[in-house]
Short mmCIF file of N, CA, C and O in Angstrom, two decimals:
data_model
loop_
_atom_site.label_atom_id
_atom_site.label_comp_id
_atom_site.label_asym_id
_atom_site.label_seq_id
_atom_site.Cartn_x
_atom_site.Cartn_y
_atom_site.Cartn_z
N MET A 1 0.82 -1.19 0.00
CA MET A 1 0.00 0.00 0.00
C MET A 1 0.87 1.26 0.00
O MET A 1 0.58 2.21 -0.68
N GLN A 2 1.96 1.23 0.76
CA GLN A 2 2.82 2.41 0.83
C GLN A 2 3.53 2.65 -0.50
O GLN A 2 3.74 3.79 -0.88
N ALA A 3 3.90 1.57 -1.18
CA ALA A 3 4.58 1.72 -2.47
C ALA A 3 3.64 2.36 -3.48
O ALA A 3 4.05 3.23 -4.26
N TYR A 4 2.39 1.95 -3.47
CA TYR A 4 1.42 2.54 -4.40
C TYR A 4 1.21 4.02 -4.09
O TYR A 4 1.18 4.86 -5.00
N ALA A 5 1.09 4.35 -2.82
CA ALA A 5 0.93 5.76 -2.43
C ALA A 5 2.15 6.57 -2.87
O ALA A 5 2.01 7.69 -3.36
N GLY A 6 3.32 5.99 -2.72
CA GLY A 6 4.54 6.67 -3.17
C GLY A 6 4.53 6.89 -4.67
O GLY A 6 4.95 7.95 -5.15
N LEU A 7 4.04 5.92 -5.42
CA LEU A 7 3.96 6.06 -6.87
C LEU A 7 3.00 7.17 -7.27
O LEU A 7 3.31 7.99 -8.13
N VAL A 8 1.84 7.20 -6.62
CA VAL A 8 0.86 8.25 -6.93
C VAL A 8 1.45 9.63 -6.65
O VAL A 8 1.32 10.54 -7.47
N LEU A 9 2.11 9.78 -5.53
CA LEU A 9 2.72 11.07 -5.18
C LEU A 9 3.90 11.40 -6.09
O LEU A 9 4.10 12.57 -6.46
N ALA A 10 4.66 10.39 -6.47
CA ALA A 10 5.82 10.63 -7.33
C ALA A 10 5.39 11.10 -8.72
O ALA A 10 6.09 11.89 -9.35
N ARG A 11 4.25 10.64 -9.18
CA ARG A 11 3.76 11.09 -10.48
C ARG A 11 3.49 12.59 -10.48
O ARG A 11 3.51 13.23 -11.52
N GLN A 12 3.27 13.15 -9.29
CA GLN A 12 3.05 14.59 -9.15
C GLN A 12 4.28 15.29 -8.57
O GLN A 12 4.20 16.46 -8.18
N GLN A 13 5.39 14.56 -8.47
CA GLN A 13 6.64 15.07 -7.90
C GLN A 13 6.45 15.55 -6.46
O GLN A 13 7.04 16.53 -6.02
N ARG A 14 5.62 14.84 -5.69
CA ARG A 14 5.36 15.22 -4.30
C ARG A 14 5.68 14.10 -3.31
O ARG A 14 5.34 14.19 -2.14
N ALA A 15 6.32 13.06 -3.77
CA ALA A 15 6.64 11.95 -2.87
C ALA A 15 7.83 12.32 -1.99
O ALA A 15 8.82 12.88 -2.48
N PRO A 16 7.75 12.03 -0.70
CA PRO A 16 8.91 12.28 0.17
C PRO A 16 10.01 11.26 -0.14
O PRO A 16 9.83 10.06 0.08
N LEU A 17 11.10 11.74 -0.68
CA LEU A 17 12.17 10.86 -1.12
C LEU A 17 12.74 10.03 0.03
O LEU A 17 13.08 8.87 -0.14
N GLY A 18 12.80 10.60 1.21
CA GLY A 18 13.29 9.86 2.38
C GLY A 18 12.41 8.66 2.69
O GLY A 18 12.92 7.59 3.05
N ALA A 19 11.11 8.81 2.56
CA ALA A 19 10.20 7.70 2.83
C ALA A 19 10.35 6.61 1.76
O ALA A 19 10.33 5.42 2.09
N LEU A 20 10.51 7.02 0.51
CA LEU A 20 10.72 6.03 -0.55
C LEU A 20 12.02 5.28 -0.34
O LEU A 20 12.09 4.06 -0.53
N ARG A 21 13.05 5.99 0.06
CA ARG A 21 14.34 5.34 0.32
C ARG A 21 14.26 4.38 1.50
O ARG A 21 14.88 3.31 1.49
N ALA A 22 13.48 4.75 2.52
CA ALA A 22 13.30 3.86 3.67
C ALA A 22 12.58 2.58 3.24
O ALA A 22 12.94 1.48 3.68
N LEU A 23 11.57 2.71 2.38
CA LEU A 23 10.89 1.53 1.86
C LEU A 23 11.84 0.65 1.05
O LEU A 23 11.77 -0.57 1.12
N CYS A 24 12.71 1.29 0.32
CA CYS A 24 13.67 0.55 -0.49
C CYS A 24 14.61 -0.27 0.40
O CYS A 24 14.98 -1.38 0.06
N GLU A 25 14.97 0.29 1.54
CA GLU A 25 15.84 -0.43 2.47
C GLU A 25 15.14 -1.66 3.05
O GLU A 25 15.80 -2.62 3.43
N LYS A 26 13.81 -1.65 3.10
CA LYS A 26 13.05 -2.78 3.63
C LYS A 26 12.52 -3.67 2.52
O LYS A 26 11.63 -4.47 2.74
N ARG A 27 13.07 -3.57 1.33
CA ARG A 27 12.54 -4.29 0.17
C ARG A 27 12.59 -5.80 0.33
O ARG A 27 11.80 -6.51 -0.26
N ASP A 28 13.49 -6.31 1.18
CA ASP A 28 13.57 -7.76 1.39
C ASP A 28 12.33 -8.29 2.12
O ASP A 28 12.06 -9.49 2.06
N GLN A 29 11.60 -7.43 2.79
CA GLN A 29 10.40 -7.84 3.53
C GLN A 29 9.16 -7.85 2.64
O GLN A 29 8.10 -8.28 3.08
N SER A 30 9.29 -7.38 1.44
CA SER A 30 8.14 -7.29 0.54
C SER A 30 7.65 -8.67 0.13
O SER A 30 8.44 -9.55 -0.19
N ARG A 31 6.34 -8.85 0.14
CA ARG A 31 5.74 -10.10 -0.30
C ARG A 31 5.19 -9.99 -1.71
O ARG A 31 4.67 -10.95 -2.24
N SER A 32 5.28 -8.82 -2.29
CA SER A 32 4.65 -8.60 -3.59
C SER A 32 5.64 -8.00 -4.59
O SER A 32 6.28 -6.99 -4.30
N GLY A 33 5.72 -8.63 -5.74
CA GLY A 33 6.53 -8.07 -6.80
C GLY A 33 5.95 -6.75 -7.31
O GLY A 33 6.68 -5.85 -7.71
N LEU A 34 4.63 -6.64 -7.25
CA LEU A 34 3.97 -5.42 -7.70
C LEU A 34 4.42 -4.23 -6.85
O LEU A 34 4.71 -3.15 -7.38
N ALA A 35 4.51 -4.43 -5.55
CA ALA A 35 4.94 -3.35 -4.66
C ALA A 35 6.37 -2.91 -4.98
O ALA A 35 6.68 -1.71 -4.98
N LEU A 36 7.24 -3.88 -5.28
CA LEU A 36 8.62 -3.53 -5.62
C LEU A 36 8.68 -2.76 -6.94
O LEU A 36 9.46 -1.83 -7.09
N MET A 37 7.85 -3.16 -7.90
CA MET A 37 7.82 -2.44 -9.17
C MET A 37 7.31 -1.02 -8.97
O MET A 37 7.86 -0.06 -9.51
N GLN A 38 6.25 -0.86 -8.18
CA GLN A 38 5.71 0.47 -7.90
C GLN A 38 6.75 1.33 -7.20
O GLN A 38 6.92 2.51 -7.53
N LEU A 39 7.45 0.76 -6.26
CA LEU A 39 8.50 1.49 -5.55
C LEU A 39 9.62 1.88 -6.49
O LEU A 39 10.11 3.01 -6.46
N GLY A 40 10.03 0.95 -7.35
CA GLY A 40 11.09 1.25 -8.31
C GLY A 40 10.73 2.38 -9.25
O GLY A 40 11.53 3.27 -9.51
N VAL A 41 9.50 2.37 -9.74
CA VAL A 41 9.05 3.43 -10.64
C VAL A 41 8.97 4.76 -9.89
O VAL A 41 9.37 5.80 -10.41
N ALA A 42 8.46 4.73 -8.66
CA ALA A 42 8.37 5.95 -7.86
C ALA A 42 9.76 6.55 -7.63
O ALA A 42 9.95 7.77 -7.77
N LEU A 43 10.71 5.72 -7.28
CA LEU A 43 12.08 6.22 -7.07
C LEU A 43 12.65 6.80 -8.36
O LEU A 43 13.31 7.84 -8.34
N LYS A 44 12.40 6.14 -9.48
CA LYS A 44 12.89 6.63 -10.76
C LYS A 44 12.27 7.99 -11.09
O LYS A 44 12.97 8.91 -11.52
N LEU A 45 10.97 8.13 -10.86
CA LEU A 45 10.30 9.40 -11.14
C LEU A 45 10.83 10.53 -10.26
O LEU A 45 10.85 11.68 -10.68
N MET A 46 11.27 10.18 -9.06
CA MET A 46 11.79 11.19 -8.14
C MET A 46 13.29 11.43 -8.34
O MET A 46 13.88 12.24 -7.66
N GLY A 47 13.90 10.68 -9.29
CA GLY A 47 15.29 10.95 -9.63
C GLY A 47 16.33 10.08 -8.95
O GLY A 47 17.52 10.34 -9.08
N ASP A 48 15.91 9.06 -8.22
CA ASP A 48 16.87 8.19 -7.55
C ASP A 48 17.00 6.88 -8.34
O ASP A 48 16.47 5.84 -7.97
N THR A 49 17.72 6.95 -9.44
CA THR A 49 17.87 5.80 -10.33
C THR A 49 18.58 4.61 -9.69
O THR A 49 18.12 3.48 -9.87
N PRO A 50 19.66 4.80 -8.92
CA PRO A 50 20.32 3.63 -8.33
C PRO A 50 19.39 2.82 -7.41
O PRO A 50 19.35 1.60 -7.50
N ARG A 51 18.64 3.48 -6.56
CA ARG A 51 17.72 2.74 -5.68
C ARG A 51 16.55 2.18 -6.46
O ARG A 51 16.01 1.13 -6.12
N SER A 52 16.16 2.86 -7.51
CA SER A 52 15.11 2.34 -8.38
C SER A 52 15.53 0.99 -8.95
O SER A 52 14.76 0.02 -8.95
N GLN A 53 16.76 0.91 -9.40
CA GLN A 53 17.27 -0.34 -9.96
C GLN A 53 17.37 -1.43 -8.89
O GLN A 53 17.11 -2.60 -9.17
N LEU A 54 17.70 -1.05 -7.66
CA LEU A 54 17.75 -2.03 -6.56
C LEU A 54 16.36 -2.61 -6.28
O LEU A 54 16.23 -3.82 -6.09
N ALA A 55 15.36 -1.75 -6.25
CA ALA A 55 14.00 -2.21 -5.98
C ALA A 55 13.52 -3.15 -7.07
O ALA A 55 12.96 -4.21 -6.80
N ILE A 56 13.78 -2.79 -8.31
CA ILE A 56 13.33 -3.62 -9.43
C ILE A 56 14.13 -4.93 -9.48
O ILE A 56 13.58 -5.98 -9.79
N ALA A 57 15.39 -4.88 -9.12
CA ALA A 57 16.20 -6.10 -9.09
C ALA A 57 15.70 -7.06 -8.03
O ALA A 57 15.86 -8.28 -8.14
N GLY A 58 15.04 -6.54 -6.99
CA GLY A 58 14.49 -7.38 -5.94
C GLY A 58 13.31 -8.21 -6.39
O GLY A 58 12.88 -9.13 -5.69
N LEU A 59 12.79 -7.92 -7.56
CA LEU A 59 11.66 -8.69 -8.08
C LEU A 59 12.01 -10.17 -8.22
O LEU A 59 11.19 -11.03 -7.93
N GLY A 60 13.20 -10.45 -8.69
CA GLY A 60 13.61 -11.84 -8.89
C GLY A 60 13.67 -12.62 -7.59
O GLY A 60 13.22 -13.76 -7.52
N THR A 61 14.18 -12.02 -6.54
CA THR A 61 14.29 -12.73 -5.27
C THR A 61 12.92 -12.92 -4.64
O THR A 61 12.65 -13.95 -4.03
N THR A 62 12.04 -11.94 -4.80
CA THR A 62 10.68 -12.08 -4.26
C THR A 62 9.92 -13.19 -4.98
O THR A 62 9.27 -14.01 -4.36
N ALA A 63 10.04 -13.22 -6.30
CA ALA A 63 9.35 -14.25 -7.08
C ALA A 63 9.88 -15.64 -6.73
O ALA A 63 9.11 -16.59 -6.57
N ALA A 64 11.18 -15.76 -6.56
CA ALA A 64 11.77 -17.06 -6.23
C ALA A 64 11.35 -17.52 -4.84
O ALA A 64 11.13 -18.71 -4.61
N ARG A 65 11.22 -16.61 -3.93
CA ARG A 65 10.86 -16.95 -2.56
C ARG A 65 9.45 -17.53 -2.46
O ARG A 65 9.18 -18.40 -1.66
N TYR A 66 8.54 -17.03 -3.30
CA TYR A 66 7.15 -17.45 -3.21
C TYR A 66 6.73 -18.35 -4.38
O TYR A 66 5.55 -18.59 -4.56
N ALA A 67 7.68 -18.84 -5.13
CA ALA A 67 7.34 -19.70 -6.26
C ALA A 67 6.84 -21.06 -5.78
O ALA A 67 7.30 -21.58 -4.76
N ILE A 68 5.91 -21.58 -6.52
CA ILE A 68 5.40 -22.93 -6.23
C ILE A 68 6.25 -23.90 -7.01
O ILE A 68 6.39 -23.80 -8.23
N ARG A 69 6.81 -24.84 -6.32
CA ARG A 69 7.68 -25.82 -6.99
C ARG A 69 6.91 -27.13 -7.13
O ARG A 69 6.30 -27.62 -6.21
N ALA A 70 6.99 -27.66 -8.34
CA ALA A 70 6.27 -28.92 -8.61
C ALA A 70 7.09 -30.12 -8.24
O ALA A 70 8.24 -30.15 -8.13
#
């Protein structure tokens, strides 16, 4: 929910960058790839490309953690 709110605010250039960065630091706790993508896009829109790439790179580890293995 916080990642989506950050994305909405970032689209208007009103997202608090410190809050987005704090969410990025907790990206390992994310259960949703969608939240990481929203966070990555929000960070990119606010100009923090390195952390944006970290959030999006976390998609692979989140997907692997919750994958169903046959």
